PDB file of C-alpha atoms and ligand atoms in Angstrom:
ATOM      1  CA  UNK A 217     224.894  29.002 -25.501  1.00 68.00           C
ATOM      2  CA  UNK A 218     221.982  31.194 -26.594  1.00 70.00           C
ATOM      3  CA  UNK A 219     222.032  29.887 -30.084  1.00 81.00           C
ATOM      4  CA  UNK A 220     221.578  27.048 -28.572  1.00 93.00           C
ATOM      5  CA  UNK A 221     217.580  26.217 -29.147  1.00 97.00           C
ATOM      6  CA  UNK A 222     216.943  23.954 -26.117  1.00 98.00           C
ATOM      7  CA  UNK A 223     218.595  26.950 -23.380  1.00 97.00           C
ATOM      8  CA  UNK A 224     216.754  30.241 -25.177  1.00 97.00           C
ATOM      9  CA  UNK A 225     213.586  28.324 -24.555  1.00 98.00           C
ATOM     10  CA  UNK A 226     214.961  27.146 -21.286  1.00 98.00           C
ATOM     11  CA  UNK A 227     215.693  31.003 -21.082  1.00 98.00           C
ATOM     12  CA  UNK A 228     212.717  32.517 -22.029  1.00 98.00           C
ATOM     13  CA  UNK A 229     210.403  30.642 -19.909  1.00 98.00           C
ATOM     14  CA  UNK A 230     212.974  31.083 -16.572  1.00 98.00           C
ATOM     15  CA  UNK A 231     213.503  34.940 -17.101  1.00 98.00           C
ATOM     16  CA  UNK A 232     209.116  35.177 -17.218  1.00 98.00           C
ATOM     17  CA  UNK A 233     209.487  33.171 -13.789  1.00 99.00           C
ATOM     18  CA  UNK A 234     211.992  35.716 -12.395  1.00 98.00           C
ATOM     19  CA  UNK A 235     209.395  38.588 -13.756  1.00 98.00           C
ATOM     20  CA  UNK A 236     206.113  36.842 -11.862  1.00 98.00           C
ATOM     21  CA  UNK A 237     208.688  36.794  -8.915  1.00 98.00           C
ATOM     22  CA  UNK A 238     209.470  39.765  -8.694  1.00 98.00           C
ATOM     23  CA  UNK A 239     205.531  40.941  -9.290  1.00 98.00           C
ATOM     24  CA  UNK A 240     205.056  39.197  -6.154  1.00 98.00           C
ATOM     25  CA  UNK A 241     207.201  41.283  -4.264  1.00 98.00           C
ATOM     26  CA  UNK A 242     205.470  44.464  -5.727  1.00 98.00           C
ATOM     27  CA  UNK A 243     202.088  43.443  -4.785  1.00 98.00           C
ATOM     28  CA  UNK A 244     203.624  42.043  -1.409  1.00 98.00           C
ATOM     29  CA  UNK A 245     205.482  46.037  -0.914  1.00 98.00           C
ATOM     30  CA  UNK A 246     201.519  47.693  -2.359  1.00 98.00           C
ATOM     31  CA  UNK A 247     199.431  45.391   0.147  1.00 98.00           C
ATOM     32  CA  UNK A 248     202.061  46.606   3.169  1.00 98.00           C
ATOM     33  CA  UNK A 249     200.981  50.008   2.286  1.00 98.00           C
ATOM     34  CA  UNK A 250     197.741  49.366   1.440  1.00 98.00           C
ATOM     35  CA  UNK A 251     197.245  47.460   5.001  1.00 98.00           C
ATOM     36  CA  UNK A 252     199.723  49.530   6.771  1.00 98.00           C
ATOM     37  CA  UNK A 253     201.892  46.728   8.047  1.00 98.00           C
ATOM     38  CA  UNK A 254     205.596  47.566   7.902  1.00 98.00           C
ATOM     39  CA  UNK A 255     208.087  44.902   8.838  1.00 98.00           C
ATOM     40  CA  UNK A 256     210.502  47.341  10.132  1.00 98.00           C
ATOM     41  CA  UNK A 257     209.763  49.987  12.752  1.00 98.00           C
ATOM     42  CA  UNK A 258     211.614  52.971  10.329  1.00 98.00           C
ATOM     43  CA  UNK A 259     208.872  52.554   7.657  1.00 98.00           C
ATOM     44  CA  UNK A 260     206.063  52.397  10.258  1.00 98.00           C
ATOM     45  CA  UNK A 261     206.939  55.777  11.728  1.00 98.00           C
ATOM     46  CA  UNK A 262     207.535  57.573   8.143  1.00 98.00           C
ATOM     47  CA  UNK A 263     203.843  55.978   6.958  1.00 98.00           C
ATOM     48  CA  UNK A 264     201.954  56.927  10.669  1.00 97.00           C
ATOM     49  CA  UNK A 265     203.285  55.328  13.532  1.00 98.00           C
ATOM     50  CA  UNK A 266     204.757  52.608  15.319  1.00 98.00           C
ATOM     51  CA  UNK A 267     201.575  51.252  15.730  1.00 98.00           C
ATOM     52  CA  UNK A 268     201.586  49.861  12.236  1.00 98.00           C
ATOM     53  CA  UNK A 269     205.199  47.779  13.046  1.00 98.00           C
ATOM     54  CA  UNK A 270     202.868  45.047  12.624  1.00 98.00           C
ATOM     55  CA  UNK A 271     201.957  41.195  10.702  1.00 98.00           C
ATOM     56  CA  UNK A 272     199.201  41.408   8.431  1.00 98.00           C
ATOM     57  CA  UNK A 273     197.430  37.951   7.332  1.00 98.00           C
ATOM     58  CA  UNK A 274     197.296  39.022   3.524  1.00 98.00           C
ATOM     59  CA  UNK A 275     201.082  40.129   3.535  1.00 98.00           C
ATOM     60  CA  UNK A 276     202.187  36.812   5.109  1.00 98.00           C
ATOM     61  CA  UNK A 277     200.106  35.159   2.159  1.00 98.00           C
ATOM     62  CA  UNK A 278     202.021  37.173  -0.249  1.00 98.00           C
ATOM     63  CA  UNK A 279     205.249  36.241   1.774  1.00 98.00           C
ATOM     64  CA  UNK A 280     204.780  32.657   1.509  1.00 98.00           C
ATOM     65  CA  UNK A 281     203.712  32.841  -2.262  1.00 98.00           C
ATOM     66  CA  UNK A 282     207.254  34.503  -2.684  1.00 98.00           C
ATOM     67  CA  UNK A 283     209.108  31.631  -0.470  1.00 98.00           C
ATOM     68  CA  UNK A 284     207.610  29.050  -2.118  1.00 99.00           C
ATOM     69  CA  UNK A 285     208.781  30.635  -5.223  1.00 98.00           C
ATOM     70  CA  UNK A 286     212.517  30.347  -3.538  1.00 98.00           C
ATOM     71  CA  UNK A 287     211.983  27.015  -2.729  1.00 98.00           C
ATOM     72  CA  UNK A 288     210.638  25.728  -6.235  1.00 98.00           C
ATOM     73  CA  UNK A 289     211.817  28.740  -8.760  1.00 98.00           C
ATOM     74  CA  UNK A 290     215.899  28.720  -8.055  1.00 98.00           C
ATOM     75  CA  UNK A 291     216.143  24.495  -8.332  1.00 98.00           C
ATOM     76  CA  UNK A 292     214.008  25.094 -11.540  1.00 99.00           C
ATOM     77  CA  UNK A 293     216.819  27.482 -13.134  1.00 98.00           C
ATOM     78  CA  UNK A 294     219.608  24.963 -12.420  1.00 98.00           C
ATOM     79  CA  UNK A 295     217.988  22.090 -13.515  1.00 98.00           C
ATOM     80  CA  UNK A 296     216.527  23.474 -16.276  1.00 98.00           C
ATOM     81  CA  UNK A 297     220.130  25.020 -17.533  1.00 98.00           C
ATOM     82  CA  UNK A 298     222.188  21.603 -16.981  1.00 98.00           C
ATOM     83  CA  UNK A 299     218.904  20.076 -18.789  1.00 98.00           C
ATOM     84  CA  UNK A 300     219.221  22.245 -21.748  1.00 98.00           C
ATOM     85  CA  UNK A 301     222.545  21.619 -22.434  1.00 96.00           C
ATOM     86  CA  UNK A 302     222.192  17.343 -22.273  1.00 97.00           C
ATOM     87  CA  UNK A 303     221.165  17.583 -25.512  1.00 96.00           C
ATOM     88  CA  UNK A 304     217.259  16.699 -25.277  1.00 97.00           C
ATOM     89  CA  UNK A 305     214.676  17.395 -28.060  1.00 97.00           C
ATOM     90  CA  UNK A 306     213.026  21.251 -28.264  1.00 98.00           C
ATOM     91  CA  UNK A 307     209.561  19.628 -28.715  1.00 98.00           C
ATOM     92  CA  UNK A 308     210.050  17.398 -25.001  1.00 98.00           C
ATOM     93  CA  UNK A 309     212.234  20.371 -23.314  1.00 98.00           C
ATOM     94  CA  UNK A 310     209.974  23.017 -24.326  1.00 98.00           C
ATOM     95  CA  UNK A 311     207.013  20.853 -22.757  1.00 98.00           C
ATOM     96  CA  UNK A 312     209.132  20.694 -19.610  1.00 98.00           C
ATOM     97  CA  UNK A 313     209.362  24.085 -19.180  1.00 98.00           C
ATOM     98  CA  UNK A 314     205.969  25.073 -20.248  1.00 98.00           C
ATOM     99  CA  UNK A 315     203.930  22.792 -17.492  1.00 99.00           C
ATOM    100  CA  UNK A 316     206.556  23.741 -14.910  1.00 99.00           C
ATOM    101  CA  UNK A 317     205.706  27.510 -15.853  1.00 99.00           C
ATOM    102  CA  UNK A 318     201.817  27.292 -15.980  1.00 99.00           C
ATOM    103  CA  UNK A 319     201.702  24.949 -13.162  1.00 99.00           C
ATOM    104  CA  UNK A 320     204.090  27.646 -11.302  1.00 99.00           C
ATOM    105  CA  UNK A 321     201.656  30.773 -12.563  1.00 99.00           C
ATOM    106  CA  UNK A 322     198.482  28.709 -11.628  1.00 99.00           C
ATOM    107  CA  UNK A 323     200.205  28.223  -8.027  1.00 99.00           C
ATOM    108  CA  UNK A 324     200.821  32.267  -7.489  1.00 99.00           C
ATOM    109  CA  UNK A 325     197.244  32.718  -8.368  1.00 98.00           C
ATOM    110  CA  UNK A 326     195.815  30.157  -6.321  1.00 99.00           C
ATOM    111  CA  UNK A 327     198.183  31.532  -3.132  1.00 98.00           C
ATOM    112  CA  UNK A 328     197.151  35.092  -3.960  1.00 98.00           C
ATOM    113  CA  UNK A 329     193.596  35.065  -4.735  1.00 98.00           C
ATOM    114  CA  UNK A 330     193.120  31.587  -1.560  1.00 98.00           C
ATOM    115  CA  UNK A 331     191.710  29.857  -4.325  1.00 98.00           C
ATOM    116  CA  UNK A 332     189.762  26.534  -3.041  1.00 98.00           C
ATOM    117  CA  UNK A 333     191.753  23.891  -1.579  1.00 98.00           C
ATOM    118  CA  UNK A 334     193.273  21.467  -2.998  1.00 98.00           C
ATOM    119  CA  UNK A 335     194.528  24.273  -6.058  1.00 98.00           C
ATOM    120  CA  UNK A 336     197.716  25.141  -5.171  1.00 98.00           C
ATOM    121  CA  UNK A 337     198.728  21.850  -4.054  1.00 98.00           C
ATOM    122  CA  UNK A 338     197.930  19.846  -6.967  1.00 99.00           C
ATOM    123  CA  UNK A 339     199.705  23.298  -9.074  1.00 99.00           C
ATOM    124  CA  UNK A 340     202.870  22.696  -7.007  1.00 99.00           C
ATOM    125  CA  UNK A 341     202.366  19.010  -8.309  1.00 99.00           C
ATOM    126  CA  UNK A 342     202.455  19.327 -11.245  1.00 99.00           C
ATOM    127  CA  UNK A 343     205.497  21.670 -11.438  1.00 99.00           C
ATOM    128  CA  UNK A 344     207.406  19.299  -9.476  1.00 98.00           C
ATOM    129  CA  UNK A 345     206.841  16.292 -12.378  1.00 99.00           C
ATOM    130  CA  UNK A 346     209.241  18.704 -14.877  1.00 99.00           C
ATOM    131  CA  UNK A 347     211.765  19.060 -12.070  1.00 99.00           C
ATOM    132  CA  UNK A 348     211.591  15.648 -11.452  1.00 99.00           C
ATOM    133  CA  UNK A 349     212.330  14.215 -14.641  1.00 98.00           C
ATOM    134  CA  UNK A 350     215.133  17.202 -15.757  1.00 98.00           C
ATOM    135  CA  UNK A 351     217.085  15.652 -12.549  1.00 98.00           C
ATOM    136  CA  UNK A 352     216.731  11.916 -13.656  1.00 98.00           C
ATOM    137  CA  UNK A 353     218.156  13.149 -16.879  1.00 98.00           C
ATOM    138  CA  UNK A 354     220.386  14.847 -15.870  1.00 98.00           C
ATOM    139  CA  UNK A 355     222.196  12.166 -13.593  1.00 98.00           C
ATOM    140  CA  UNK A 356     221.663   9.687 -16.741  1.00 97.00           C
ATOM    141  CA  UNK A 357     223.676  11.767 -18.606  1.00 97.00           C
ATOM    142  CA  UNK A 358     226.712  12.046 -16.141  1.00 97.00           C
ATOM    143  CA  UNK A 359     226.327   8.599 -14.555  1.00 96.00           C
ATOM    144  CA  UNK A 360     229.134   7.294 -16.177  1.00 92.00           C
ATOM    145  CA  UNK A 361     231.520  10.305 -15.331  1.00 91.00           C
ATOM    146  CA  UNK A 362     230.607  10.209 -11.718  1.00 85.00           C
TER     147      UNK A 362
HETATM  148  N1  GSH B 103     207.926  24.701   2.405  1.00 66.76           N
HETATM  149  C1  GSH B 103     206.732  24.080   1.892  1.00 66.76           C
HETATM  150  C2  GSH B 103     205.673  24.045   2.997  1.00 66.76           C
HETATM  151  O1  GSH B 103     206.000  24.336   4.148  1.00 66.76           O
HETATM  152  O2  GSH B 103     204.497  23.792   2.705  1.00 66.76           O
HETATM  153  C3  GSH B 103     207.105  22.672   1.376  1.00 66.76           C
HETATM  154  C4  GSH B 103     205.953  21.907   0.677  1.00 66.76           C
HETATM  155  C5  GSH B 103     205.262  22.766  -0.397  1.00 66.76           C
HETATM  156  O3  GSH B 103     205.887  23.573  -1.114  1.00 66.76           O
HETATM  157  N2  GSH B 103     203.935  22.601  -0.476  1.00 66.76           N
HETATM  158  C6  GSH B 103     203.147  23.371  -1.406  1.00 66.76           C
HETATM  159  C7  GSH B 103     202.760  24.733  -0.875  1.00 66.76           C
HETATM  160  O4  GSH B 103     202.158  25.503  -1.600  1.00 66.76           O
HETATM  161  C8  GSH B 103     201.889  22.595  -1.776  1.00 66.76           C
HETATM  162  S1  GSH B 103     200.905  22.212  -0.371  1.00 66.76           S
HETATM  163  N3  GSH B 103     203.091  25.010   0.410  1.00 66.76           N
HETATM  164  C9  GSH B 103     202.733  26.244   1.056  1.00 66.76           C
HETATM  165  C10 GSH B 103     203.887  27.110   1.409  1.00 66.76           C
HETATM  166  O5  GSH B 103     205.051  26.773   1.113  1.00 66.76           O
HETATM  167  O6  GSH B 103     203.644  28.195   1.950  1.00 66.76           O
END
């Protein structure tokens, strides 16, 4: 499969989402510190106190940046690895891909930095047209087995 053209594009772009993922949890562990607001009572006491067993507004930013990642990222990598192997062009697959991971990038920044309304929703748009049309082709290509 990974001499296949379409899927080691399909690759490359998913394992970069997986990477900006997993950034977000490292800035999401730095700003706990950084804030001193520990989700679990253990880790409050070993950085100064049960006092800091507490929410933070910036952390639950960083926590919903991650979730929405969840919610859009892991339908992205099985659409995207069904897609690859229908049998579409690299030119129209690699522009699927692409949008959904700039539009996906533009959203992290524009949950992590608050930028101004309406930013992240038109960048969670815009990675759902991708999505979108890998499903449609994707059921047009098993229709007729179904
Ligand atoms: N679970 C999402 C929600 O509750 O908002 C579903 C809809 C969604 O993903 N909306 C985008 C978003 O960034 C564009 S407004 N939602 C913020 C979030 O999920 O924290």
């Amino acid at each position: 499969m990974i001499r296949n053209e379409v899927f080691s594009c399909f690759v490359f772009y998913a394992v970069l989402l997986v990477i900006k993922m997993y950034t977000i949890a490292i800035i999401t562990g730095q700003v706990r510190l950084r804030k001193k607001a520990f989700a679990n009572p253990e880790d409050a006491l070993r950085h100064g106190g049960l006092q800091f067993h507490r929410e933070d507004p910036y952390v639950e930013r960083c926590r919903r940046a991650h979730l929405n990642d969840l919610e859009n990222i892991l339908p992205f990598l099985f659409l995207g690895a069904i897609y690859s192997l229908t049998g579409p062009s690299l030119t129209v697959a690699r522009l699927h891909f692409l949008v959904f991971f700039l539009a996906r990038v533009l959203h992290s920044l524009a949950y992590l930095l608050a930028l101004r309304a309406p930013t992240r929703s038109l960048a969670y748009t815009a990675a759902q047209v991708p999505c979108v049309s890998m499903a449609v082709q994707i059921l047009m290509s098993v229709a007729s087995f179904a």
